[in-house]
Short mmCIF file of C-alpha atoms in Angstrom, two decimals:
data_model
loop_
_atom_site.label_atom_id
_atom_site.label_comp_id
_atom_site.label_asym_id
_atom_site.label_seq_id
_atom_site.Cartn_x
_atom_site.Cartn_y
_atom_site.Cartn_z
CA MET O 1 160.60 3.32 55.78
CA ASN O 2 161.71 3.88 59.32
CA ILE O 3 161.74 0.65 61.03
CA PRO O 4 163.54 2.06 65.08
CA SER O 5 166.00 -0.58 65.93
CA GLU O 6 165.07 -0.40 69.15
CA LEU O 7 161.47 -1.79 68.92
CA LYS O 8 160.19 -5.01 68.49
CA TYR O 9 157.44 -5.60 65.76
CA THR O 10 154.74 -8.08 64.66
CA LYS O 11 153.84 -10.09 61.81
CA ASP O 12 150.22 -7.73 62.08
CA HIS O 13 152.58 -4.76 61.84
CA GLU O 14 152.36 -3.09 65.06
CA TRP O 15 155.61 -1.79 66.85
CA VAL O 16 156.16 -2.52 70.53
CA SER O 17 158.17 -0.92 72.63
CA ILE O 18 159.11 -2.33 75.83
CA ASP O 19 159.59 -1.23 79.68
CA GLY O 20 159.29 -3.70 82.36
CA ASP O 21 155.95 -5.49 81.90
CA VAL O 22 154.68 -2.60 80.70
CA ILE O 23 154.48 -2.44 76.51
CA THR O 24 153.44 0.44 74.51
CA ILE O 25 151.91 -0.32 71.07
CA GLY O 26 151.21 1.44 67.78
CA ILE O 27 151.51 0.44 64.03
CA THR O 28 154.71 0.88 62.05
CA ASP O 29 155.24 3.51 59.63
CA PHE O 30 155.37 1.19 56.69
CA ALA O 31 151.52 0.14 58.11
CA GLN O 32 150.24 3.45 58.14
CA SER O 33 151.90 4.36 54.94
CA GLU O 34 150.03 1.72 53.30
CA LEU O 35 146.84 1.99 54.90
CA GLY O 36 146.84 5.99 53.62
CA ASP O 37 144.80 8.68 55.40
CA ILE O 38 144.13 7.49 59.31
CA VAL O 39 139.96 8.55 60.06
CA TYR O 40 139.12 6.72 62.91
CA VAL O 41 141.03 4.47 65.73
CA GLU O 42 138.84 2.52 68.08
CA VAL O 43 139.93 1.24 71.28
CA GLU O 44 137.08 0.03 73.62
CA THR O 45 139.31 -2.89 75.33
CA VAL O 46 140.92 -0.36 78.19
CA ASP O 47 140.84 -2.02 81.62
CA GLU O 48 140.25 -5.28 79.77
CA THR O 49 142.72 -8.84 80.00
CA LEU O 50 143.02 -10.07 76.95
CA GLU O 51 144.60 -13.01 75.41
CA ALA O 52 147.40 -12.92 73.14
CA GLU O 53 146.14 -12.43 69.43
CA GLU O 54 143.12 -11.26 70.35
CA VAL O 55 141.36 -7.81 69.02
CA PHE O 56 142.07 -4.82 71.18
CA GLY O 57 140.70 -1.87 68.41
CA THR O 58 140.19 -1.18 64.71
CA VAL O 59 142.00 1.09 63.20
CA GLU O 60 140.15 2.51 60.11
CA ALA O 61 141.53 4.24 56.77
CA VAL O 62 139.30 5.99 54.19
CA LYS O 63 138.54 2.92 52.45
CA THR O 64 139.31 0.01 54.80
CA VAL O 65 138.83 -0.96 57.76
CA SER O 66 141.70 -3.33 60.05
CA ASP O 67 141.53 -4.84 63.29
CA LEU O 68 144.22 -4.38 65.70
CA PHE O 69 145.80 -7.33 67.46
CA LEU O 70 147.41 -7.71 71.05
CA PRO O 71 150.50 -9.53 70.12
CA VAL O 72 150.88 -10.67 73.80
CA SER O 73 148.36 -11.47 76.48
CA GLY O 74 147.59 -8.84 79.62
CA GLU O 75 145.54 -6.29 80.28
CA ILE O 76 145.18 -2.75 78.09
CA ILE O 77 145.98 -0.27 80.62
CA GLU O 78 145.56 2.98 78.55
CA PHE O 79 144.41 3.79 75.38
CA ASN O 80 146.24 7.50 73.74
CA GLU O 81 142.62 9.66 73.25
CA THR O 82 144.50 12.04 71.37
CA LEU O 83 143.83 9.90 68.70
CA GLU O 84 139.77 9.83 69.79
CA ASP O 85 140.41 13.95 68.08
CA GLU O 86 143.66 13.64 65.83
CA PRO O 87 143.94 10.14 64.53
CA GLU O 88 146.10 11.60 61.57
CA LYS O 89 149.16 11.19 63.98
CA VAL O 90 149.06 7.80 63.49
CA ASN O 91 150.16 9.24 59.74
CA THR O 92 153.02 11.73 60.95
CA ASP O 93 154.32 10.04 64.08
CA PRO O 94 153.63 6.57 64.12
CA TYR O 95 156.45 5.75 66.49
CA GLY O 96 155.86 8.86 68.52
CA ASP O 97 152.41 10.89 69.29
CA GLY O 98 150.68 8.48 67.37
CA TRP O 99 150.99 5.27 69.95
CA MET O 100 147.84 3.52 70.50
CA ILE O 101 147.79 1.49 73.77
CA LYS O 102 149.75 0.37 76.97
CA VAL O 103 149.49 -2.78 77.81
CA LYS O 104 150.24 -4.44 81.15
CA CYS O 105 151.65 -7.76 80.37
CA SER O 106 151.53 -11.38 82.39
CA ASP O 107 153.60 -13.28 81.00
CA THR O 108 157.06 -11.11 79.94
CA SER O 109 158.39 -14.16 78.51
CA GLU O 110 155.74 -13.66 75.57
CA PHE O 111 158.15 -10.92 74.56
CA GLU O 112 160.26 -13.77 72.75
CA SER O 113 157.62 -14.08 69.96
CA LEU O 114 158.38 -10.53 68.60
CA LEU O 115 160.25 -9.57 65.81
CA SER O 116 163.54 -7.80 65.42
CA ALA O 117 163.70 -4.49 63.42
CA ASP O 118 165.60 -6.78 61.14
CA ASP O 119 163.02 -9.41 60.92
CA TYR O 120 160.72 -6.91 60.46
CA LYS O 121 162.47 -5.43 57.93
CA ALA O 122 163.03 -8.76 55.85
CA LEU O 123 159.40 -9.09 56.00
CA ILE O 124 158.17 -6.18 54.46
CA SER O 125 160.66 -6.50 52.17
CA ALA O 126 159.71 -9.95 51.25
CA MET H 1 143.74 -6.28 33.58
CA LYS H 2 143.88 -3.42 31.40
CA ASN H 3 146.29 -0.15 31.30
CA ILE H 4 144.78 3.19 30.80
CA ALA H 5 146.66 5.42 28.30
CA LEU H 6 148.32 7.17 31.00
CA SER H 7 148.83 4.22 33.63
CA SER H 8 152.75 5.05 33.37
CA THR H 9 152.09 8.68 34.00
CA HIS H 10 150.36 8.20 37.22
CA GLU H 11 152.63 5.71 38.50
CA ALA H 12 155.59 8.41 37.64
CA LEU H 13 153.65 11.14 39.87
CA GLY H 14 153.62 8.31 42.75
CA ALA H 15 150.04 7.32 42.50
CA LYS H 16 148.98 3.76 44.62
CA MET H 17 147.24 1.98 41.28
CA VAL H 18 145.05 -0.76 42.20
CA PRO H 19 142.70 -2.76 39.71
CA PHE H 20 139.62 -1.25 39.44
CA ALA H 21 136.75 -2.41 37.35
CA GLY H 22 139.09 -4.59 35.60
CA TYR H 23 141.57 -1.61 34.82
CA ASN H 24 144.80 -0.23 36.46
CA MET H 25 143.81 2.80 38.12
CA PRO H 26 145.03 5.85 40.41
CA VAL H 27 143.39 5.91 43.98
CA GLN H 28 145.71 8.18 45.69
CA TYR H 29 148.57 10.31 44.94
CA GLU H 30 149.08 12.30 48.05
CA GLY H 31 146.40 11.44 50.32
CA VAL H 32 142.92 11.42 49.59
CA ASN H 33 141.92 13.70 52.38
CA VAL H 34 144.07 16.50 50.86
CA GLU H 35 142.89 15.26 47.60
CA HIS H 36 139.34 15.83 48.83
CA GLU H 37 140.36 19.25 49.98
CA THR H 38 142.05 20.33 46.65
CA VAL H 39 138.49 19.68 44.75
CA ARG H 40 136.52 21.31 47.14
CA ASN H 41 138.54 24.19 47.68
CA ALA H 42 140.82 24.46 44.11
CA VAL H 43 140.91 22.24 41.27
CA GLY H 44 141.90 19.06 40.63
CA VAL H 45 142.50 16.52 37.55
CA PHE H 46 141.03 12.94 37.97
CA ASP H 47 141.89 10.08 35.32
CA VAL H 48 139.01 8.17 34.57
CA SER H 49 139.28 6.74 31.63
CA HIS H 50 138.23 3.64 32.44
CA MET H 51 134.18 4.80 32.15
CA GLY H 52 133.05 3.12 28.66
CA GLU H 53 131.92 5.48 25.85
CA PHE H 54 129.26 4.10 23.48
CA LEU H 55 128.26 5.89 20.38
CA ILE H 56 124.65 5.20 18.78
CA GLU H 57 123.83 6.69 15.39
CA GLY H 58 121.61 7.08 12.46
CA PRO H 59 117.81 7.60 12.45
CA ASN H 60 116.60 5.42 14.86
CA ALA H 61 119.38 6.57 17.24
CA LEU H 62 116.81 8.64 19.74
CA ASP H 63 113.82 6.19 19.36
CA LEU H 64 116.52 2.98 20.49
CA ILE H 65 117.82 5.20 23.53
CA GLN H 66 114.08 6.30 24.51
CA LYS H 67 113.54 2.47 24.83
CA VAL H 68 116.52 1.63 26.77
CA THR H 69 117.01 4.98 29.20
CA SER H 70 114.56 6.13 31.73
CA ASN H 71 115.02 9.70 31.45
CA ASP H 72 113.50 11.74 28.40
CA ALA H 73 116.21 12.25 25.47
CA SER H 74 113.84 13.66 23.07
CA LYS H 75 114.01 16.82 25.79
CA LEU H 76 118.15 16.69 24.36
CA SER H 77 119.39 19.17 21.19
CA PRO H 78 122.48 18.91 20.59
CA GLY H 79 125.07 20.19 22.92
CA LYS H 80 122.87 18.91 25.84
CA ALA H 81 123.52 16.56 28.29
CA GLN H 82 121.23 14.11 30.40
CA TYR H 83 122.14 11.68 33.48
CA SER H 84 119.43 8.55 33.04
CA CYS H 85 119.44 4.76 34.10
CA PHE H 86 118.91 1.51 31.56
CA PRO H 87 115.73 0.00 33.75
CA ASN H 88 115.89 -3.83 33.42
CA ASP H 89 112.95 -5.90 33.06
CA ASP H 90 112.77 -7.03 36.50
CA GLY H 91 112.37 -3.75 38.09
CA GLY H 92 116.16 -3.27 38.80
CA ILE H 93 119.31 -1.28 36.96
CA VAL H 94 121.55 -2.55 34.41
CA ASP H 95 123.49 0.61 34.70
CA ASP H 96 123.52 4.33 35.38
CA LEU H 97 125.11 7.09 32.75
CA ILE H 98 125.18 9.99 30.71
CA VAL H 99 123.38 10.41 27.62
CA TYR H 100 125.39 13.40 25.33
CA MET H 101 123.46 14.80 22.02
CA ILE H 102 126.37 15.36 19.75
CA LYS H 103 123.93 16.61 16.83
CA GLU H 104 121.02 15.16 15.29
CA GLU H 105 120.99 11.32 15.11
CA GLN H 106 124.34 10.87 16.94
CA TYR H 107 123.97 10.39 20.72
CA LEU H 108 126.84 9.56 23.53
CA LEU H 109 126.42 7.36 26.10
CA VAL H 110 128.88 6.82 28.76
CA VAL H 111 128.50 4.22 31.00
CA ASN H 112 130.62 2.54 33.95
CA ALA H 113 133.75 0.64 33.32
CA SER H 114 132.55 -2.42 35.51
CA ASN H 115 129.59 -2.76 33.12
CA ILE H 116 130.63 -1.91 29.88
CA GLU H 117 130.10 -5.16 28.41
CA LYS H 118 127.09 -6.36 29.92
CA ASP H 119 125.53 -2.37 28.98
CA TRP H 120 126.53 -3.26 25.55
CA ASN H 121 124.85 -6.40 25.11
CA TRP H 122 121.86 -5.14 26.68
CA ILE H 123 121.58 -2.24 24.52
CA LYS H 124 122.47 -4.43 21.86
CA SER H 125 119.34 -6.89 22.84
CA LYS H 126 116.80 -4.05 22.75
CA ASN H 127 118.32 -3.04 19.41
CA ASP H 128 114.96 -4.06 16.84
CA VAL H 129 114.96 -0.34 15.34
CA GLY H 130 118.40 -0.78 13.31
CA ALA H 131 120.56 2.05 15.22
CA GLU H 132 123.97 2.35 14.37
CA MET H 133 126.01 1.46 17.89
CA ARG H 134 129.73 1.59 18.36
CA ASP H 135 132.06 0.84 21.39
CA LEU H 136 134.78 3.92 21.45
CA SER H 137 135.71 2.78 25.19
CA ASP H 138 139.04 1.59 23.70
CA ASP H 139 140.07 4.48 21.77
CA TYR H 140 138.83 7.17 24.23
CA SER H 141 139.97 8.77 27.70
CA LEU H 142 138.51 10.68 30.40
CA LEU H 143 140.08 13.69 32.48
CA ALA H 144 137.31 14.91 34.85
CA ILE H 145 138.33 18.55 36.35
CA GLN H 146 136.72 19.81 38.64
CA GLY H 147 136.85 22.33 41.56
CA PRO H 148 135.37 25.95 42.32
CA LYS H 149 138.62 27.00 40.40
CA ALA H 150 138.58 25.03 37.01
CA VAL H 151 136.68 27.32 35.19
CA GLU H 152 139.60 29.95 35.33
CA ALA H 153 142.33 27.45 35.90
CA MET H 154 141.65 25.77 32.04
CA GLN H 155 140.41 29.40 30.46
CA SER H 156 143.67 29.36 28.71
CA LEU H 157 143.40 26.25 27.03
CA THR H 158 140.56 26.52 25.12
CA SER H 159 138.94 29.40 22.75
CA HIS H 160 135.41 28.53 24.25
CA ASP H 161 134.46 30.54 27.05
CA LEU H 162 134.12 28.31 29.80
CA SER H 163 132.19 30.09 32.09
CA ALA H 164 129.34 30.22 29.55
CA ILE H 165 128.99 26.57 29.35
CA LYS H 166 125.88 25.52 31.80
CA PHE H 167 125.47 22.45 33.67
CA TYR H 168 125.23 19.89 32.12
CA ASN H 169 125.75 21.25 28.74
CA PHE H 170 128.88 20.64 26.56
CA VAL H 171 130.92 22.38 23.61
CA VAL H 172 132.74 19.97 21.03
CA GLY H 173 135.86 22.08 20.42
CA ASP H 174 139.76 23.03 20.90
CA PHE H 175 141.18 22.20 23.91
CA ALA H 176 145.17 22.31 25.24
CA GLY H 177 145.72 22.30 21.63
CA ILE H 178 143.96 19.54 20.63
CA GLU H 179 140.66 19.40 18.18
CA ASN H 180 136.98 17.91 18.52
CA VAL H 181 137.13 17.40 22.30
CA ILE H 182 134.15 17.55 23.94
CA ILE H 183 134.30 19.91 26.83
CA SER H 184 131.62 18.81 29.51
CA ALA H 185 130.02 20.85 32.40
CA THR H 186 129.75 17.07 34.23
CA GLY H 187 131.26 16.13 37.19
CA TYR H 188 130.86 13.44 40.00
CA THR H 189 132.07 15.66 42.74
CA GLY H 190 129.72 18.76 43.17
CA SER H 191 132.25 20.95 42.99
CA GLY H 192 131.72 22.27 39.74
CA GLY H 193 134.24 21.53 36.54
CA PHE H 194 134.34 19.94 33.43
CA GLU H 195 134.73 16.62 31.98
CA ILE H 196 137.01 16.27 29.17
CA TYR H 197 136.92 13.57 26.17
CA CYS H 198 139.67 12.97 24.20
CA LYS H 199 141.42 10.35 21.91
CA ASN H 200 143.80 8.14 23.52
CA SER H 201 146.67 9.52 21.51
CA GLU H 202 145.26 12.73 22.60
CA VAL H 203 145.19 12.34 26.46
CA LYS H 204 148.78 12.53 27.43
CA GLN H 205 149.21 16.33 25.88
CA VAL H 206 145.58 17.46 27.92
CA TRP H 207 147.17 16.32 30.44
CA ASP H 208 150.24 18.01 30.67
CA LYS H 209 148.68 21.06 30.03
CA VAL H 210 145.97 20.76 32.20
CA LEU H 211 148.19 19.88 35.06
CA GLU H 212 150.70 23.32 33.47
CA ALA H 213 147.55 26.06 33.06
CA GLY H 214 145.97 24.72 36.38
CA ALA H 215 149.63 25.10 38.38
CA ASP H 216 149.21 28.63 39.45
CA TYR H 217 145.95 27.68 41.06
CA GLY H 218 147.20 24.62 42.71
CA ILE H 219 145.80 21.85 40.61
CA LYS H 220 147.01 18.32 41.92
CA PRO H 221 145.90 14.75 40.48
CA ILE H 222 143.33 13.36 42.32
CA GLY H 223 143.03 8.98 42.68
CA LEU H 224 139.76 7.00 42.63
CA ALA H 225 139.60 7.08 46.95
CA ALA H 226 139.04 10.98 46.85
CA ARG H 227 136.30 10.80 43.85
CA ASP H 228 134.35 8.36 46.16
CA THR H 229 134.28 10.65 49.30
CA LEU H 230 133.40 14.08 47.13
CA ARG H 231 130.62 11.90 45.50
CA LEU H 232 129.40 10.47 49.04
CA GLU H 233 129.49 13.83 50.35
CA MET H 234 127.04 14.80 47.08
CA GLY H 235 124.56 11.84 47.38
CA TYR H 236 125.38 10.43 44.17
CA CYS H 237 124.39 6.75 43.72
CA LEU H 238 127.35 4.64 43.12
CA TYR H 239 126.54 1.72 40.37
CA GLY H 240 127.37 -1.59 42.64
CA ASN H 241 126.90 0.21 45.77
CA ASP H 242 123.52 2.19 46.11
CA ILE H 243 122.34 0.79 43.12
CA ASP H 244 122.29 -2.55 40.98
CA ASP H 245 120.33 -4.96 39.37
CA THR H 246 117.69 -5.40 42.45
CA THR H 247 117.09 -1.67 43.33
CA SER H 248 114.72 0.51 41.25
CA PRO H 249 114.82 3.78 40.23
CA LEU H 250 112.23 5.02 41.95
CA GLU H 251 113.77 3.44 45.28
CA ALA H 252 116.85 4.99 44.78
CA GLY H 253 115.56 8.22 44.59
CA LEU H 254 116.14 8.66 40.78
CA GLY H 255 112.50 9.43 40.06
CA TRP H 256 113.50 12.48 38.47
CA ILE H 257 115.42 10.43 35.73
CA THR H 258 112.31 8.51 35.42
CA LYS H 259 109.79 9.94 33.03
CA PHE H 260 106.69 8.33 31.80
CA THR H 261 106.27 10.80 29.12
CA LYS H 262 107.14 7.68 27.11
CA LYS H 263 107.55 4.02 27.12
CA PHE H 264 110.87 2.39 27.93
CA THR H 265 111.86 -0.92 29.02
CA ASN H 266 109.95 -2.11 32.14
CA SER H 267 108.01 1.17 32.34
CA GLU H 268 104.74 -0.11 33.19
CA ALA H 269 106.04 -1.76 35.97
CA LEU H 270 107.83 1.05 37.10
CA GLU H 271 104.69 3.59 36.68
CA ASP H 272 102.80 1.07 38.96
CA GLN H 273 105.32 1.14 41.08
CA LYS H 274 105.38 4.66 41.33
CA ARG H 275 101.48 4.91 41.60
CA ARG H 276 101.53 2.57 44.73
CA GLY H 277 104.70 3.90 46.44
CA VAL H 278 107.89 2.15 46.96
CA ASP H 279 107.94 -0.17 50.36
CA LYS H 280 111.74 0.75 50.54
CA LYS H 281 113.95 4.27 49.99
CA LEU H 282 117.62 4.51 49.58
CA ILE H 283 118.03 7.15 52.52
CA ALA H 284 121.26 9.69 53.53
CA PHE H 285 122.18 9.53 57.31
CA LYS H 286 124.96 11.00 59.56
CA LEU H 287 125.94 9.40 62.49
CA ASP H 288 124.74 11.53 65.35
CA GLU H 289 128.17 9.96 67.26
CA ARG H 290 132.18 9.17 66.63
CA GLY H 291 131.84 6.12 64.10
CA ILE H 292 132.37 5.63 60.70
CA PRO H 293 129.49 3.75 58.35
CA ARG H 294 130.72 1.01 55.81
CA GLN H 295 129.20 -1.03 52.80
CA GLY H 296 126.90 -3.66 54.26
CA TYR H 297 126.97 -2.81 57.78
CA ASP H 298 123.31 -3.12 59.26
CA ILE H 299 120.61 -0.73 60.12
CA VAL H 300 118.83 -1.23 63.15
CA ASP H 301 115.87 0.26 64.66
CA GLY H 302 115.84 1.26 68.19
CA ASN H 303 115.23 -2.45 69.36
CA GLY H 304 118.52 -3.85 67.71
CA SER H 305 116.16 -5.37 65.04
CA LYS H 306 117.81 -5.01 61.44
CA ILE H 307 115.66 -2.48 58.86
CA GLY H 308 117.89 -2.43 56.20
CA THR H 309 121.75 -2.06 54.93
CA VAL H 310 124.45 0.67 54.91
CA THR H 311 125.08 0.73 50.82
CA SER H 312 127.89 3.28 50.98
CA GLY H 313 129.56 4.91 53.73
CA THR H 314 132.54 7.20 54.58
CA MET H 315 133.87 9.61 57.11
CA SER H 316 133.17 12.88 55.16
CA PRO H 317 136.26 14.45 54.95
CA SER H 318 134.85 17.91 54.59
CA LEU H 319 132.31 17.66 57.38
CA GLY H 320 134.47 14.89 59.91
CA ILE H 321 131.77 12.89 60.24
CA GLY H 322 130.40 9.31 59.59
CA ILE H 323 127.80 9.38 56.64
CA GLY H 324 126.23 6.84 54.30
CA LEU H 325 123.61 5.72 52.14
CA GLY H 326 121.43 2.65 52.46
CA TYR H 327 117.62 0.88 51.83
CA VAL H 328 115.43 1.20 55.08
CA PRO H 329 111.31 0.77 54.47
CA THR H 330 109.63 3.35 53.44
CA VAL H 331 108.60 3.89 57.12
CA PHE H 332 112.14 5.11 58.47
CA ALA H 333 112.56 7.03 55.49
CA LYS H 334 111.43 10.09 56.75
CA ILE H 335 114.17 13.37 57.30
CA ASP H 336 115.16 13.69 60.88
CA SER H 337 114.07 9.90 61.35
CA LYS H 338 116.28 8.27 64.18
CA ILE H 339 117.80 5.14 62.73
CA ASN H 340 120.75 3.14 64.26
CA ILE H 341 123.91 1.62 62.08
CA GLN H 342 125.38 -1.31 63.68
CA VAL H 343 129.11 -0.63 63.82
CA ARG H 344 130.91 -4.25 64.87
CA LYS H 345 128.93 -4.66 68.80
CA LYS H 346 127.86 -0.77 69.32
CA ALA H 347 124.78 0.56 67.70
CA ILE H 348 125.77 3.86 66.85
CA PRO H 349 122.49 6.31 66.70
CA ALA H 350 121.85 8.13 63.47
CA THR H 351 119.81 10.83 61.41
CA VAL H 352 118.07 10.76 58.65
CA VAL H 353 118.97 13.75 56.95
CA LYS H 354 118.56 15.50 53.40
CA LEU H 355 121.24 15.46 50.43
CA PRO H 356 123.76 16.46 49.71
CA PHE H 357 125.77 16.30 52.57
CA TYR H 358 127.88 18.92 52.19
CA LYS H 359 126.39 22.01 51.05
CA GLY H 360 129.34 24.14 50.00
#
């Protein structure tokens, strides 16, 4: 299972890449492999400002619908529109072309709540 | 939870196993989309050994079957099968099934795994004619070999001419070195092929030989997830989703297996319903915009009022659009009617369409 060490993680199986106060969010390799073929990614919260733990979108596999939770508070500034036509990128390249949203964070101190790669590895192997 | 005979074989092949109807079943191997495509374009093999098999025998076997099923089993001759259902006393359906006529006074009923006990008790309660009943479910395995290349890929495994077995016909003969196997031209995918019934002790050999014979044709093992997308593209009903104890076969579009040429459980009320016309109908719809309908979602009219419920829905792997089945009042059921599916906060426009969704 691929868990890049430079990324942060959440208990909801999302990865977070931090660049100043802007973060990029996707789902982990573990998440995509558990879900199976991703057939739809819906994000209709672009330009909205949401609190941490709020639902920012939905990812659908053939048999399941899963909510996507925002790990920290902020404004959704971009959705990876490639996923509208190629949701399978989430399966083939979860940490690259399969990224989902970019968020401008309102409070960078919330980053402290994110998990390290080691923490996340421990979580999924528990 | 029960294991099927080949549970460990599937695990060794890398299948994701899930509990389904009380059995440990392979839901997916390589991925549902590639498995779906394999069946549509080549050939795949499913282990559906969880299905139930009842043998009904004796001079009154046909009487019992006529009484409990909606289709007319007197039309069968040895080597022919028919799709049918068990109506209940209250207008609904106990289960759907396939009736195989093996020979005079001997029939095999193949029922859904989730309903084995319910069906058995139901048939038994109606057996006042003294037909002999045997539950073979724990002794028999069922492999479905499905896809346009199934005939060619499997021909080397049997002395019977597979291309000569017509749809819903079967032979009992040799297959993969085993005698007395049922080779049935039936399936739940719409892509043609066979279903193979053999004993649990024989199924490993059959499975291995099927994969070996199919290797040149690109055969792959296929899980239950693809079985569901394949059947839904054809609009085949799934018991527990699209039909259940409360839905009438006429509402479900199963009028073609509801034959009033004979008396059967609740046939008078159903005949009356047919005469009056049904109030609601199972429709097939496709989404006009991006989205995926799911079981339990509301079907709404143009004003946002609920008019029905989705009973099955998926992203169609072959068509790349959201498709589904659901019940609506008859006035909304006409082909080309516009309805909406409530997907989370959005009512997505949808059109009522003719089945099948996938036309090969």
